[in-house]
XYZ file of C-alpha atoms in Angstrom:
412
model
C 0.000 0.000 0.000
C 1.249 3.488 -0.882
C 2.165 5.423 2.288
C 0.129 8.539 3.023
C 2.200 11.708 2.671
C 1.977 14.432 5.286
C -0.643 17.093 4.561
C 0.329 20.678 5.218
C -0.724 24.196 4.271
C 1.410 26.169 1.851
C 1.988 28.870 4.478
C 3.731 26.300 6.704
C 6.366 25.412 4.100
C 6.724 28.552 1.958
C 6.499 32.337 2.173
C 3.918 33.960 -0.108
C 5.073 37.331 -1.485
C 1.869 38.610 -3.049
C 2.598 41.519 -5.395
C 5.245 42.303 -7.984
C 6.438 45.492 -9.699
C 4.522 47.113 -12.576
C 6.149 48.136 -15.872
C 5.828 51.883 -15.401
C 9.070 53.829 -15.180
C 9.657 56.720 -12.808
C 12.604 59.096 -12.961
C 13.340 58.949 -9.237
C 13.529 55.142 -9.088
C 16.243 52.581 -9.800
C 16.352 50.887 -13.257
C 15.556 47.169 -12.983
C 14.680 44.134 -15.085
C 11.322 42.419 -14.652
C 10.128 38.843 -15.055
C 6.610 39.485 -16.319
C 3.287 37.654 -16.586
C 3.897 36.151 -20.042
C 7.369 34.949 -19.027
C 5.648 32.783 -16.422
C 2.517 31.959 -18.432
C 4.529 30.595 -21.381
C 7.392 28.863 -19.543
C 7.902 26.261 -16.831
C 11.319 27.588 -15.864
C 12.875 31.037 -15.549
C 16.583 31.303 -16.363
C 19.248 33.966 -16.872
C 19.229 33.585 -20.677
C 15.699 34.982 -21.023
C 14.963 38.522 -22.241
C 13.469 40.451 -19.346
C 11.728 43.816 -19.722
C 13.035 47.096 -18.315
C 11.338 49.202 -15.665
C 12.119 51.100 -12.477
C 11.465 50.234 -8.835
C 11.787 51.656 -5.355
C 14.334 50.283 -2.906
C 11.510 48.640 -0.978
C 10.247 46.900 -4.133
C 13.765 45.761 -5.015
C 14.154 44.245 -1.575
C 10.728 42.591 -1.566
C 10.388 41.400 -5.177
C 13.886 40.212 -6.062
C 13.903 36.656 -7.393
C 16.174 33.931 -6.041
C 17.011 30.414 -7.134
C 14.267 27.898 -6.229
C 11.541 30.579 -6.076
C 8.242 29.529 -7.649
C 6.449 32.332 -9.518
C 2.680 31.974 -9.940
C 0.175 33.919 -12.039
C -2.312 35.142 -9.455
C -5.059 36.638 -11.633
C -6.662 36.198 -15.040
C -9.877 36.739 -16.987
C -10.822 33.070 -16.479
C -10.213 30.743 -13.501
C -8.678 28.154 -15.867
C -5.753 30.472 -16.642
C -4.931 31.205 -13.031
C -1.963 29.611 -11.230
C 0.433 28.947 -14.087
C 3.811 28.417 -12.435
C 7.485 28.719 -13.329
C 10.524 27.871 -11.210
C 13.605 30.102 -11.017
C 16.463 27.750 -11.907
C 19.449 29.987 -11.175
C 20.583 33.366 -9.936
C 19.108 36.097 -12.149
C 21.405 38.941 -11.125
C 18.749 41.062 -9.473
C 15.719 40.438 -11.736
C 12.437 41.357 -10.006
C 9.013 39.734 -10.058
C 6.565 41.672 -12.240
C 2.919 42.635 -11.744
C -0.023 40.161 -11.605
C 2.361 37.572 -10.140
C 3.211 36.246 -6.701
C 6.392 34.636 -5.399
C 6.220 31.372 -3.459
C 9.532 31.062 -1.606
C 9.991 27.533 -0.186
C 11.586 26.809 3.154
C 14.602 24.848 1.849
C 14.620 22.644 4.954
C 11.267 21.063 4.087
C 10.307 21.957 0.496
C 12.004 21.813 -2.911
C 11.077 24.637 -5.287
C 11.324 22.334 -8.307
C 9.008 19.846 -6.610
C 6.527 22.607 -5.724
C 6.546 23.871 -9.306
C 5.687 20.403 -10.610
C 3.145 19.793 -7.854
C 1.198 22.976 -8.616
C 0.756 21.814 -12.219
C -1.327 18.812 -11.138
C -4.849 19.212 -12.598
C -6.400 18.647 -9.164
C -4.408 21.507 -7.600
C -4.942 23.796 -10.608
C -8.667 23.161 -10.244
C -8.538 23.870 -6.503
C -6.694 27.157 -7.068
C -9.309 28.131 -9.654
C -12.008 27.485 -7.061
C -10.168 29.652 -4.519
C -9.975 32.573 -6.957
C -12.575 35.304 -6.706
C -13.716 38.275 -8.782
C -16.445 39.322 -11.188
C -14.532 40.549 -14.259
C -10.998 39.368 -13.463
C -10.405 36.406 -11.175
C -7.638 36.638 -8.600
C -5.917 34.690 -5.852
C -5.410 36.476 -2.556
C -2.505 35.821 -0.224
C -4.846 34.113 2.239
C -6.136 31.807 -0.492
C -2.605 30.808 -1.478
C -1.533 30.371 2.139
C -4.497 28.085 2.849
C -3.741 25.701 -0.031
C -3.402 22.129 1.254
C -0.419 20.133 -0.052
C 0.541 16.480 0.401
C 4.334 16.365 0.705
C 6.786 13.459 0.854
C 10.076 13.897 2.740
C 12.527 16.362 1.164
C 14.886 13.695 -0.321
C 11.941 12.108 -2.130
C 10.760 15.525 -3.329
C 14.181 16.165 -4.839
C 14.272 12.732 -6.480
C 10.797 13.205 -7.998
C 11.748 16.683 -9.233
C 14.911 15.262 -10.829
C 12.916 12.638 -12.757
C 10.331 15.134 -14.008
C 12.989 17.741 -14.834
C 14.704 15.174 -17.068
C 11.469 14.839 -19.020
C 11.173 18.623 -19.159
C 14.660 18.931 -20.638
C 13.788 16.396 -23.329
C 10.566 18.271 -24.132
C 12.419 21.609 -24.315
C 15.104 20.157 -26.573
C 12.483 18.745 -28.942
C 10.568 22.040 -28.872
C 13.766 23.930 -29.715
C 14.521 21.495 -32.551
C 11.076 22.057 -34.082
C 11.506 25.831 -33.792
C 14.939 25.631 -35.462
C 13.589 23.547 -38.340
C 10.724 26.007 -38.828
C 13.188 28.919 -38.948
C 15.377 27.021 -41.420
C 12.367 26.230 -43.596
C 11.222 29.863 -43.526
C 14.658 30.999 -44.681
C 14.655 28.472 -47.519
C 11.164 29.569 -48.554
C 12.439 33.112 -49.004
C 15.212 31.734 -51.225
C 13.389 29.047 -53.226
C 10.101 30.889 -53.760
C 11.856 33.928 -55.204
C 14.344 32.127 -57.454
C 17.361 33.310 -55.472
C 18.225 29.660 -54.923
C 17.405 26.942 -57.432
C 17.665 23.190 -57.785
C 20.364 21.713 -59.948
C 19.257 21.460 -63.575
C 16.518 24.110 -63.257
C 17.457 26.869 -65.689
C 14.173 28.008 -67.262
C 13.312 31.670 -66.846
C 10.777 32.611 -64.173
C 7.731 34.649 -65.209
C 6.444 37.735 -63.416
C 2.720 37.150 -62.791
C -0.183 38.298 -60.677
C -2.251 35.773 -58.766
C -5.270 36.467 -60.995
C -3.182 35.340 -64.025
C -2.803 31.789 -62.702
C -5.913 31.273 -60.548
C -9.669 31.530 -61.077
C -12.425 32.476 -58.632
C -15.087 29.761 -58.227
C -18.684 30.726 -57.478
C -20.587 27.433 -57.961
C -23.490 27.246 -55.493
C -24.595 24.173 -53.581
C -28.234 24.164 -54.786
C -29.136 21.165 -52.625
C -26.255 18.939 -53.757
C -24.617 18.557 -50.327
C -26.017 18.367 -46.796
C -25.146 19.916 -43.432
C -22.372 17.379 -42.797
C -20.424 18.940 -45.669
C -20.477 22.505 -44.330
C -16.973 23.639 -43.378
C -15.216 26.674 -41.942
C -11.654 27.961 -42.343
C -9.405 28.729 -39.364
C -5.805 29.913 -39.188
C -4.687 27.227 -36.745
C -6.544 24.163 -38.049
C -7.287 24.901 -41.705
C -10.615 23.602 -43.035
C -12.747 22.060 -40.274
C -16.460 21.268 -39.783
C -18.473 24.408 -39.098
C -20.219 24.632 -35.749
C -23.859 23.732 -36.256
C -25.183 26.850 -34.540
C -23.402 29.073 -37.074
C -24.790 27.311 -40.154
C -27.533 29.179 -41.992
C -31.031 27.773 -42.343
C -30.651 27.495 -46.127
C -27.317 26.192 -47.431
C -28.390 26.310 -51.061
C -26.321 29.460 -51.630
C -23.223 28.007 -49.960
C -20.171 27.705 -52.225
C -18.859 24.366 -53.522
C -15.203 23.561 -52.784
C -13.450 20.729 -54.627
C -10.140 19.004 -53.940
C -7.120 21.330 -54.136
C -9.308 24.442 -54.229
C -8.697 27.272 -51.769
C -11.204 28.983 -49.500
C -10.951 31.949 -47.174
C -12.941 34.403 -45.120
C -12.368 37.826 -46.757
C -12.539 39.476 -43.323
C -9.760 37.311 -41.844
C -7.374 36.356 -44.625
C -4.903 39.041 -43.547
C -4.377 37.169 -40.247
C -3.933 33.818 -42.007
C -7.422 32.296 -42.294
C -7.038 30.613 -45.692
C -6.637 26.925 -46.515
C -6.533 24.394 -49.336
C -9.049 21.546 -49.257
C -7.193 18.214 -49.521
C -10.157 15.848 -49.148
C -11.537 13.776 -52.031
C -15.198 14.654 -51.356
C -16.653 18.025 -52.197
C -17.564 20.389 -49.356
C -19.378 23.698 -49.032
C -18.464 26.929 -47.258
C -20.372 30.060 -46.325
C -21.500 32.285 -49.213
C -19.535 35.061 -47.500
C -16.299 33.190 -48.238
C -14.112 33.403 -51.347
C -13.274 30.203 -53.232
C -10.669 29.929 -56.000
C -8.570 27.312 -57.803
C -5.251 27.123 -59.594
C -5.248 27.177 -63.405
C -3.848 24.287 -65.416
C -1.150 24.986 -67.976
C -2.778 25.616 -71.357
C -0.577 26.254 -74.356
C 1.327 29.461 -73.752
C -0.585 30.167 -70.558
C 1.359 29.442 -67.387
C -0.280 27.105 -64.877
C 0.133 26.823 -61.117
C 0.452 23.806 -58.847
C -1.928 23.899 -55.819
C 0.900 22.453 -53.699
C 3.174 25.314 -54.715
C 0.557 27.954 -53.929
C -0.092 26.285 -50.571
C 3.531 26.939 -49.631
C 3.593 30.397 -51.200
C 0.659 31.461 -49.005
C 2.764 30.683 -45.916
C 5.676 32.804 -47.101
C 6.731 36.371 -46.375
C 5.730 37.363 -49.924
C 2.098 36.531 -49.219
C 2.058 37.827 -45.658
C 3.494 41.198 -46.679
C 0.887 41.630 -49.431
C -2.236 40.707 -47.437
C -1.088 42.643 -44.366
C -0.661 45.768 -46.483
C -4.015 45.140 -48.205
C -5.781 44.892 -44.865
C -3.770 47.592 -43.110
C -3.336 45.189 -40.180
C -7.073 45.148 -39.367
C -9.142 41.978 -38.932
C -12.232 43.791 -40.199
C -11.066 44.835 -43.682
C -12.514 42.644 -46.458
C -10.036 41.336 -49.012
C -11.940 39.827 -51.944
C -10.493 37.858 -54.852
C -10.404 41.014 -56.954
C -8.044 42.475 -54.332
C -6.005 39.316 -53.744
C -5.550 38.855 -57.483
C -3.152 41.802 -57.603
C -0.513 39.867 -55.642
C 2.598 39.979 -57.852
C 5.325 37.338 -57.733
C 7.709 35.388 -59.936
C 6.603 31.902 -60.956
C 8.762 29.043 -62.306
C 7.676 26.296 -64.681
C 5.303 23.611 -63.455
C 8.230 21.171 -63.273
C 10.199 23.458 -60.967
C 7.066 24.285 -58.961
C 6.626 20.568 -58.264
C 10.262 20.192 -57.176
C 9.989 23.123 -54.776
C 6.626 21.952 -53.411
C 7.873 18.372 -52.904
C 10.925 19.683 -51.048
C 8.750 21.661 -48.631
C 6.244 18.797 -48.329
C 9.086 16.576 -47.100
C 10.187 19.263 -44.637
C 6.606 19.597 -43.362
C 6.292 15.830 -42.903
C 9.464 15.791 -40.798
C 8.198 18.679 -38.651
C 4.794 16.993 -38.255
C 6.491 13.786 -37.044
C 8.498 15.785 -34.507
C 5.306 17.501 -33.314
C 3.603 14.137 -32.854
C 6.626 12.926 -30.903
C 6.468 16.062 -28.754
C 2.760 15.530 -28.071
C 3.485 11.928 -27.076
C 6.254 13.034 -24.696
C 3.957 15.591 -23.097
C 1.209 13.027 -22.595
C 3.654 10.505 -21.120
C 5.063 13.126 -18.764
C 1.539 14.136 -17.739
C 0.745 10.550 -16.783
C 4.038 10.190 -14.925
C 3.408 13.435 -13.013
C 0.047 12.182 -11.845
C 1.600 8.983 -10.503
C 4.760 10.465 -8.954
C 3.216 13.555 -7.386
C 0.427 11.613 -5.693
C 2.609 8.773 -4.386
C 0.996 6.147 -6.629
C 4.472 5.449 -8.021
C 7.459 5.919 -5.712
C 10.973 7.014 -6.588
C 13.871 4.844 -5.525
C 16.304 6.815 -3.371
C 20.012 6.127 -3.543
C 22.350 6.817 -0.646
C 25.456 6.723 -2.815
C 24.629 8.588 -6.022
C 22.307 11.071 -7.632
C 20.663 8.395 -9.798
C 16.898 8.160 -9.465
C 14.351 5.857 -10.920
C 10.599 5.622 -10.742
C 9.238 2.321 -9.502
C 5.663 1.032 -9.051
């Protein structure tokens, strides 16, 4: 049977320092660097290599809000309870960096509590849920010092805390390394796109001249209506993050007869949101329909002297800086400006032959497949770590302690 760990309140094992420094600068104060809300919200650890913002602070604030190794920083307020209590652990000395606004510092008593262990522990869904319940507020939810101090924790002895933290931190390092690898490959791909999609860099044997075209020269707007051909299950929407996905039923009109048909390899977009990336190519074999407010277009086939365009090539072009620069300028950075096909058609770029288009598209397809595999591996690691956290941090699985080395291992 798994031993029961001692239950204690947070206030008995850590000091809660409730308020950080805001970003405002005042001439009579000392220049400082701040660890801010997003630094904590987006990261599990805080380290000296991060870019911290500049501000000023009083001597009292510098004394009270300075961050030290093993401190746990927690987001103490948010617009929703679910976003409260994101935590990050300070891994090393930060040379005087202060805790920013909307955050609190949890400073463990090193005799009884490991900061790394506390950081992992506070990410347990059960504790995140409990902290959300303790938060109060009408418009913005917040955690008071008394709420944080009253939080009940089940703690193993300090050596076991440190061993558990070491195991989970190993997983975290692997996840960070894989995340960094994906980011590096995306940066490398983006750089190659700028080279290959402009003709500055070409494949061996490709010597044909590129043609200067506008998008309307090599694509055609499609306005075929549904007219009862397809049912509600075929109604789709376009999002920036997920591409073409089923439309939520409550947003579908009563009559879908006027909805636009989309066939394989055709493109669809919302004219009010294309300048923030809401455009996608349909890759399914079955036809679908989209809102009559959308724009649908297809690539032209090569016909005699007329230059054609590969849908695969255009799908990569639309993710490039060439495309982004054009649609951002067309929309003036607003999500409410409509960019119709007549506007998009003026996009000017240089286009290679269909043969070279296919080579470029296949190259980027291979790169995308590699990145997708790495993302799936990352998701698997995160899920495995999540399951391990649940077992280790509740005592369901114990960590073997060694008296002679720093090696640790989880055991049932």
